[in-house]
Structure formats: structure tokens, C-alpha cells
Amino acid sequence: QVQLVESGGGLVQAGGSLRLSCAASGSIFSINAMGWYRQAPGKQRELVAAITSGGSTNYADSVKGRFTISRDNAKNTVYLQMNSLKPEDTAVYYCKATTHLDYWGQGTQVTVSS
């Protein structure tokens, strides 16, 4: 079992920045990859960024160059640094950890005003 706790969401003006954090606990040794997903009202949940245990990363085209995913293994925490935020980035952001199963956090709201 893996438990995930997200933090760092909030309200920001367009062009601003936020950093999301996802702290993992439990069977963290079995985590192969972690990622950030988001879901806007009326839309499907989509991948934003992911990072493997080896440090490889991938990003949605819509956030490349603006968002950066990173991890602090000592703190068992994954971060999503979001810069140059746009109103279309408004969504609930979820952290996911993948072992042989997927574990999800509770989500954190990010709202970008124009």
C-alpha cells in the first residue's frame, strides 16, 4: 500500500507560478514511477508529467517548457513546478504512484485567473 498526500494548490493569476508537492508513504520501495494528472470540469483526467524511479521524465505537450517534475528521494516527495500558468491549466491536480497497482492522492485544486 502507498499513501499519497498532495499540497500546494491554490489561486494564482495568469503568468504566475505554483509548486505542487506529493508526499508518499507506505511501500515506497515498490514505486516504479510517479506522475501528476489533472482533471478540469467536464473533461477527462489527463497526464501532465511523470517521472520514473530512474529519473526519466515525460510531459504533456501543453505544459512542456512551463512545468517541471522532480523528486526528492530523501523526502519521498515528488514536486511539480508550474510556471507561466494559463487559465486553461485550471483543474484538480492528482498525484499517482505506480507499483503493480496505481495509487492516487486526494487531489489539489489549481485555479488560474485571467
PDB file of N, CA, C and O in Angstrom, residues 46-82:
ATOM      1  N   GLU A  46      -6.108  13.752 -17.396  1.00  0.00           N
ATOM      2  CA  GLU A  46      -5.021  13.644 -18.354  1.00  0.00           C
ATOM      3  C   GLU A  46      -3.669  13.709 -17.650  1.00  0.00           C
ATOM      4  O   GLU A  46      -3.527  14.348 -16.599  1.00  0.00           O
ATOM      5  N   LEU A  47      -2.697  13.069 -18.270  1.00  0.00           N
ATOM      6  CA  LEU A  47      -1.341  13.111 -17.749  1.00  0.00           C
ATOM      7  C   LEU A  47      -0.755  14.501 -17.953  1.00  0.00           C
ATOM      8  O   LEU A  47      -0.868  15.080 -19.036  1.00  0.00           O
ATOM      9  N   VAL A  48      -0.104  15.009 -16.909  1.00  0.00           N
ATOM     10  CA  VAL A  48       0.610  16.277 -17.004  1.00  0.00           C
ATOM     11  C   VAL A  48       2.107  16.009 -17.116  1.00  0.00           C
ATOM     12  O   VAL A  48       2.773  16.494 -18.021  1.00  0.00           O
ATOM     13  N   ALA A  49       2.627  15.229 -16.179  1.00  0.00           N
ATOM     14  CA  ALA A  49       4.057  14.918 -16.160  1.00  0.00           C
ATOM     15  C   ALA A  49       4.270  13.670 -15.333  1.00  0.00           C
ATOM     16  O   ALA A  49       3.495  13.385 -14.416  1.00  0.00           O
ATOM     17  N   ALA A  50       5.341  12.939 -15.661  1.00  0.00           N
ATOM     18  CA  ALA A  50       5.656  11.728 -14.924  1.00  0.00           C
ATOM     19  C   ALA A  50       7.159  11.590 -14.794  1.00  0.00           C
ATOM     20  O   ALA A  50       7.925  12.128 -15.612  1.00  0.00           O
ATOM     21  N   ILE A  51       7.579  10.865 -13.762  1.00  0.00           N
ATOM     22  CA  ILE A  51       8.995  10.614 -13.527  1.00  0.00           C
ATOM     23  C   ILE A  51       9.154   9.185 -13.042  1.00  0.00           C
ATOM     24  O   ILE A  51       8.405   8.713 -12.185  1.00  0.00           O
ATOM     25  N   THR A  52      10.130   8.491 -13.615  1.00  0.00           N
ATOM     26  CA  THR A  52      10.359   7.103 -13.226  1.00  0.00           C
ATOM     27  C   THR A  52      11.335   7.034 -12.054  1.00  0.00           C
ATOM     28  O   THR A  52      11.962   8.029 -11.685  1.00  0.00           O
ATOM     29  N   SER A  53      11.491   5.834 -11.520  1.00  0.00           N
ATOM     30  CA  SER A  53      12.436   5.653 -10.422  1.00  0.00           C
ATOM     31  C   SER A  53      13.862   5.937 -10.869  1.00  0.00           C
ATOM     32  O   SER A  53      14.716   6.294 -10.053  1.00  0.00           O
ATOM     33  N   GLY A  54      14.092   5.808 -12.177  1.00  0.00           N
ATOM     34  CA  GLY A  54      15.417   6.099 -12.711  1.00  0.00           C
ATOM     35  C   GLY A  54      15.627   7.563 -13.058  1.00  0.00           C
ATOM     36  O   GLY A  54      16.731   7.954 -13.449  1.00  0.00           O
ATOM     37  N   GLY A  55      14.571   8.347 -12.921  1.00  0.00           N
ATOM     38  CA  GLY A  55      14.691   9.780 -13.168  1.00  0.00           C
ATOM     39  C   GLY A  55      14.256  10.246 -14.539  1.00  0.00           C
ATOM     40  O   GLY A  55      14.304  11.448 -14.834  1.00  0.00           O
ATOM     41  N   SER A  56      13.816   9.341 -15.396  1.00  0.00           N
ATOM     42  CA  SER A  56      13.316   9.749 -16.707  1.00  0.00           C
ATOM     43  C   SER A  56      11.992  10.474 -16.549  1.00  0.00           C
ATOM     44  O   SER A  56      11.165  10.095 -15.708  1.00  0.00           O
ATOM     45  N   THR A  57      11.807  11.494 -17.365  1.00  0.00           N
ATOM     46  CA  THR A  57      10.599  12.303 -17.269  1.00  0.00           C
ATOM     47  C   THR A  57       9.889  12.391 -18.610  1.00  0.00           C
ATOM     48  O   THR A  57      10.499  12.213 -19.672  1.00  0.00           O
ATOM     49  N   ASN A  58       8.594  12.632 -18.563  1.00  0.00           N
ATOM     50  CA  ASN A  58       7.860  12.963 -19.771  1.00  0.00           C
ATOM     51  C   ASN A  58       6.743  13.930 -19.407  1.00  0.00           C
ATOM     52  O   ASN A  58       6.263  13.947 -18.264  1.00  0.00           O
ATOM     53  N   TYR A  59       6.367  14.727 -20.382  1.00  0.00           N
ATOM     54  CA  TYR A  59       5.413  15.813 -20.171  1.00  0.00           C
ATOM     55  C   TYR A  59       4.355  15.838 -21.260  1.00  0.00           C
ATOM     56  O   TYR A  59       4.616  15.469 -22.408  1.00  0.00           O
ATOM     57  N   ALA A  60       3.206  16.312 -20.893  1.00  0.00           N
ATOM     58  CA  ALA A  60       2.192  16.618 -21.900  1.00  0.00           C
ATOM     59  C   ALA A  60       2.696  17.781 -22.745  1.00  0.00           C
ATOM     60  O   ALA A  60       3.383  18.680 -22.236  1.00  0.00           O
ATOM     61  N   ASP A  61       2.353  17.767 -24.025  1.00  0.00           N
ATOM     62  CA  ASP A  61       2.811  18.835 -24.911  1.00  0.00           C
ATOM     63  C   ASP A  61       2.369  20.206 -24.412  1.00  0.00           C
ATOM     64  O   ASP A  61       3.082  21.199 -24.579  1.00  0.00           O
ATOM     65  N   SER A  62       1.214  20.255 -23.796  1.00  0.00           N
ATOM     66  CA  SER A  62       0.643  21.530 -23.381  1.00  0.00           C
ATOM     67  C   SER A  62       1.418  22.197 -22.241  1.00  0.00           C
ATOM     68  O   SER A  62       1.228  23.388 -21.985  1.00  0.00           O
ATOM     69  N   VAL A  63       2.268  21.435 -21.555  1.00  0.00           N
ATOM     70  CA  VAL A  63       2.991  22.008 -20.418  1.00  0.00           C
ATOM     71  C   VAL A  63       4.504  22.012 -20.622  1.00  0.00           C
ATOM     72  O   VAL A  63       5.233  22.528 -19.763  1.00  0.00           O
ATOM     73  N   LYS A  64       4.976  21.465 -21.712  1.00  0.00           N
ATOM     74  CA  LYS A  64       6.420  21.427 -21.957  1.00  0.00           C
ATOM     75  C   LYS A  64       6.991  22.844 -21.965  1.00  0.00           C
ATOM     76  O   LYS A  64       6.427  23.745 -22.580  1.00  0.00           O
ATOM     77  N   GLY A  65       8.110  22.985 -21.276  1.00  0.00           N
ATOM     78  CA  GLY A  65       8.740  24.292 -21.197  1.00  0.00           C
ATOM     79  C   GLY A  65       8.203  25.172 -20.088  1.00  0.00           C
ATOM     80  O   GLY A  65       8.793  26.214 -19.787  1.00  0.00           O
ATOM     81  N   ARG A  66       7.086  24.782 -19.486  1.00  0.00           N
ATOM     82  CA  ARG A  66       6.493  25.576 -18.407  1.00  0.00           C
ATOM     83  C   ARG A  66       6.491  24.838 -17.071  1.00  0.00           C
ATOM     84  O   ARG A  66       6.644  25.450 -16.013  1.00  0.00           O
ATOM     85  N   PHE A  67       6.287  23.523 -17.118  1.00  0.00           N
ATOM     86  CA  PHE A  67       6.207  22.715 -15.899  1.00  0.00           C
ATOM     87  C   PHE A  67       7.448  21.833 -15.781  1.00  0.00           C
ATOM     88  O   PHE A  67       7.991  21.370 -16.788  1.00  0.00           O
ATOM     89  N   THR A  68       7.847  21.574 -14.555  1.00  0.00           N
ATOM     90  CA  THR A  68       8.973  20.681 -14.292  1.00  0.00           C
ATOM     91  C   THR A  68       8.621  19.732 -13.160  1.00  0.00           C
ATOM     92  O   THR A  68       8.212  20.187 -12.080  1.00  0.00           O
ATOM     93  N   ILE A  69       8.785  18.447 -13.417  1.00  0.00           N
ATOM     94  CA  ILE A  69       8.566  17.451 -12.385  1.00  0.00           C
ATOM     95  C   ILE A  69       9.928  17.045 -11.820  1.00  0.00           C
ATOM     96  O   ILE A  69      10.914  16.927 -12.565  1.00  0.00           O
ATOM     97  N   SER A  70       9.982  16.865 -10.512  1.00  0.00           N
ATOM     98  CA  SER A  70      11.225  16.457  -9.875  1.00  0.00           C
ATOM     99  C   SER A  70      10.898  15.629  -8.641  1.00  0.00           C
ATOM    100  O   SER A  70       9.741  15.573  -8.206  1.00  0.00           O
ATOM    101  N   ARG A  71      11.909  14.976  -8.105  1.00  0.00           N
ATOM    102  CA  ARG A  71      11.678  14.151  -6.929  1.00  0.00           C
ATOM    103  C   ARG A  71      12.813  14.312  -5.933  1.00  0.00           C
ATOM    104  O   ARG A  71      13.954  14.539  -6.328  1.00  0.00           O
ATOM    105  N   ASP A  72      12.476  14.223  -4.663  1.00  0.00           N
ATOM    106  CA  ASP A  72      13.448  14.234  -3.579  1.00  0.00           C
ATOM    107  C   ASP A  72      13.319  12.887  -2.889  1.00  0.00           C
ATOM    108  O   ASP A  72      12.387  12.672  -2.108  1.00  0.00           O
ATOM    109  N   ASN A  73      14.227  11.978  -3.201  1.00  0.00           N
ATOM    110  CA  ASN A  73      14.118  10.627  -2.661  1.00  0.00           C
ATOM    111  C   ASN A  73      14.262  10.601  -1.137  1.00  0.00           C
ATOM    112  O   ASN A  73      13.659   9.763  -0.464  1.00  0.00           O
ATOM    113  N   ALA A  74      15.038  11.513  -0.599  1.00  0.00           N
ATOM    114  CA  ALA A  74      15.219  11.543   0.848  1.00  0.00           C
ATOM    115  C   ALA A  74      13.928  11.891   1.572  1.00  0.00           C
ATOM    116  O   ALA A  74      13.693  11.450   2.695  1.00  0.00           O
ATOM    117  N   LYS A  75      13.087  12.684   0.897  1.00  0.00           N
ATOM    118  CA  LYS A  75      11.811  13.093   1.494  1.00  0.00           C
ATOM    119  C   LYS A  75      10.636  12.305   0.944  1.00  0.00           C
ATOM    120  O   LYS A  75       9.492  12.560   1.330  1.00  0.00           O
ATOM    121  N   ASN A  76      10.908  11.383   0.028  1.00  0.00           N
ATOM    122  CA  ASN A  76       9.834  10.590  -0.598  1.00  0.00           C
ATOM    123  C   ASN A  76       8.761  11.506  -1.175  1.00  0.00           C
ATOM    124  O   ASN A  76       7.551  11.254  -1.020  1.00  0.00           O
ATOM    125  N   THR A  77       9.208  12.551  -1.820  1.00  0.00           N
ATOM    126  CA  THR A  77       8.299  13.579  -2.307  1.00  0.00           C
ATOM    127  C   THR A  77       8.576  13.888  -3.769  1.00  0.00           C
ATOM    128  O   THR A  77       9.740  13.944  -4.191  1.00  0.00           O
ATOM    129  N   VAL A  78       7.519  14.065  -4.523  1.00  0.00           N
ATOM    130  CA  VAL A  78       7.595  14.485  -5.911  1.00  0.00           C
ATOM    131  C   VAL A  78       6.984  15.881  -6.011  1.00  0.00           C
ATOM    132  O   VAL A  78       5.965  16.157  -5.372  1.00  0.00           O
ATOM    133  N   TYR A  79       7.605  16.710  -6.827  1.00  0.00           N
ATOM    134  CA  TYR A  79       7.162  18.087  -6.982  1.00  0.00           C
ATOM    135  C   TYR A  79       6.740  18.355  -8.421  1.00  0.00           C
ATOM    136  O   TYR A  79       7.239  17.724  -9.353  1.00  0.00           O
ATOM    137  N   LEU A  80       5.868  19.308  -8.582  1.00  0.00           N
ATOM    138  CA  LEU A  80       5.527  19.822  -9.908  1.00  0.00           C
ATOM    139  C   LEU A  80       5.636  21.340  -9.832  1.00  0.00           C
ATOM    140  O   LEU A  80       4.787  21.994  -9.220  1.00  0.00           O
ATOM    141  N   GLN A  81       6.688  21.862 -10.425  1.00  0.00           N
ATOM    142  CA  GLN A  81       6.862  23.308 -10.508  1.00  0.00           C
ATOM    143  C   GLN A  81       6.138  23.799 -11.749  1.00  0.00           C
ATOM    144  O   GLN A  81       6.437  23.355 -12.860  1.00  0.00           O
ATOM    145  N   MET A  82       5.194  24.691 -11.551  1.00  0.00           N
ATOM    146  CA  MET A  82       4.374  25.180 -12.649  1.00  0.00           C
ATOM    147  C   MET A  82       4.612  26.673 -12.811  1.00  0.00           C
ATOM    148  O   MET A  82       4.307  27.460 -11.908  1.00  0.00           O
TER     149      MET A  82
END
